[in-house]
Amino acid sequence: MKPSYSCIHCGEMQPQLYKSYGPDLLKLSRCSSSSCNRVVDEYIETEFSIVLIDAVLQKLEAYRHIIFNVGIDRPWKIALLFLLGEALERWMSRQQTHKAGYDLEWHFYIICLFLVASNAIFIALVVLFTRMSGCLCDRKLLARAMVLGSYGKLLALPANLWGCDRFQSQLFLAAFFLFSQVQACRAVTGMGRLKTAAIMFASYLIQQTLNAWISPFL
């Protein structure tokens, strides 16, 4: 049987998560790695809300569970949700100083196109730098993991609605975004924390530099 699941503790690929001995009897499989030998994935017996909490707490095991053992069947839907949330937050920030409805409507569409290009550049840079570092992981899976790691962007909208200081909230969300991306990338590539952080920071720095150059023209 071709390994298609991941041990959430060591990242070793496994053929199955559990063995079924009947309709009501399941036994969780143990990792085949001699250095691990732990239960492959305890999260399959827990509520998904617990998994989400652990993901917010940046636990690598939660990311491995979601990426490998749950799967991301339609990443474009998740990407669209994150994109609209980020675009709406930027649009609302502009709305505070621009009152023309027609101008605001078109500007929302322009922001969406801009964010599509910006996020695509970030993902492409991460994939490129990862390949250059010698990691030959699945590029599509890595791109999906990058989409998943962008969930922190949804927090920008409530921060705007609650009237939080924009600079402080943007600084916090940028840090949270980078932490999430590091963990998502590590879950797929198995690279070390510092190496992954360097790749993420370099990709993010290039992305933000391009954003700063293009933003005045929007």
mmCIF file of C-alpha atoms in Angstrom, residues 14 16-17 19 44 57 62 67 90 93-94 101 120 128 151 158 163 175 183 187 191 205 211-212:
data_model
loop_
_atom_site.group_PDB
_atom_site.id
_atom_site.type_symbol
_atom_site.label_atom_id
_atom_site.label_comp_id
_atom_site.label_asym_id
_atom_site.label_seq_id
_atom_site.Cartn_x
_atom_site.Cartn_y
_atom_site.Cartn_z
ATOM 1 C CA GLN A 14 2.415 5.963 6.837
ATOM 2 C CA GLN A 16 -2.863 4.009 7.328
ATOM 3 C CA LEU A 17 -4.132 5.895 10.345
ATOM 4 C CA LYS A 19 -7.166 -0.517 11.613
ATOM 5 C CA ILE A 44 -8.681 11.714 14.338
ATOM 6 C CA LEU A 57 -1.108 27.827 18.917
ATOM 7 C CA ALA A 62 -1.966 20.125 13.931
ATOM 8 C CA ILE A 67 -2.401 18.967 5.395
ATOM 9 C CA ARG A 90 -8.161 47.151 2.732
ATOM 10 C CA SER A 93 -9.636 51.320 5.303
ATOM 11 C CA ARG A 94 -9.796 53.315 2.074
ATOM 12 C CA GLY A 101 -19.248 55.003 -4.098
ATOM 13 C CA ALA A 120 0.823 34.292 -6.066
ATOM 14 C CA LEU A 128 11.438 28.620 -5.573
ATOM 15 C CA TYR A 151 -5.720 31.923 7.671
ATOM 16 C CA PRO A 158 -12.505 42.150 12.789
ATOM 17 C CA GLY A 163 -11.316 50.059 15.627
ATOM 18 C CA ALA A 175 4.074 38.171 12.715
ATOM 19 C CA GLN A 183 4.827 25.830 10.451
ATOM 20 C CA ALA A 187 4.946 20.277 7.898
ATOM 21 C CA MET A 191 13.114 21.455 7.071
ATOM 22 C CA LEU A 205 10.271 40.920 2.314
ATOM 23 C CA ASN A 211 3.565 45.890 -2.696
ATOM 24 C CA ALA A 212 5.049 49.163 -1.449
#
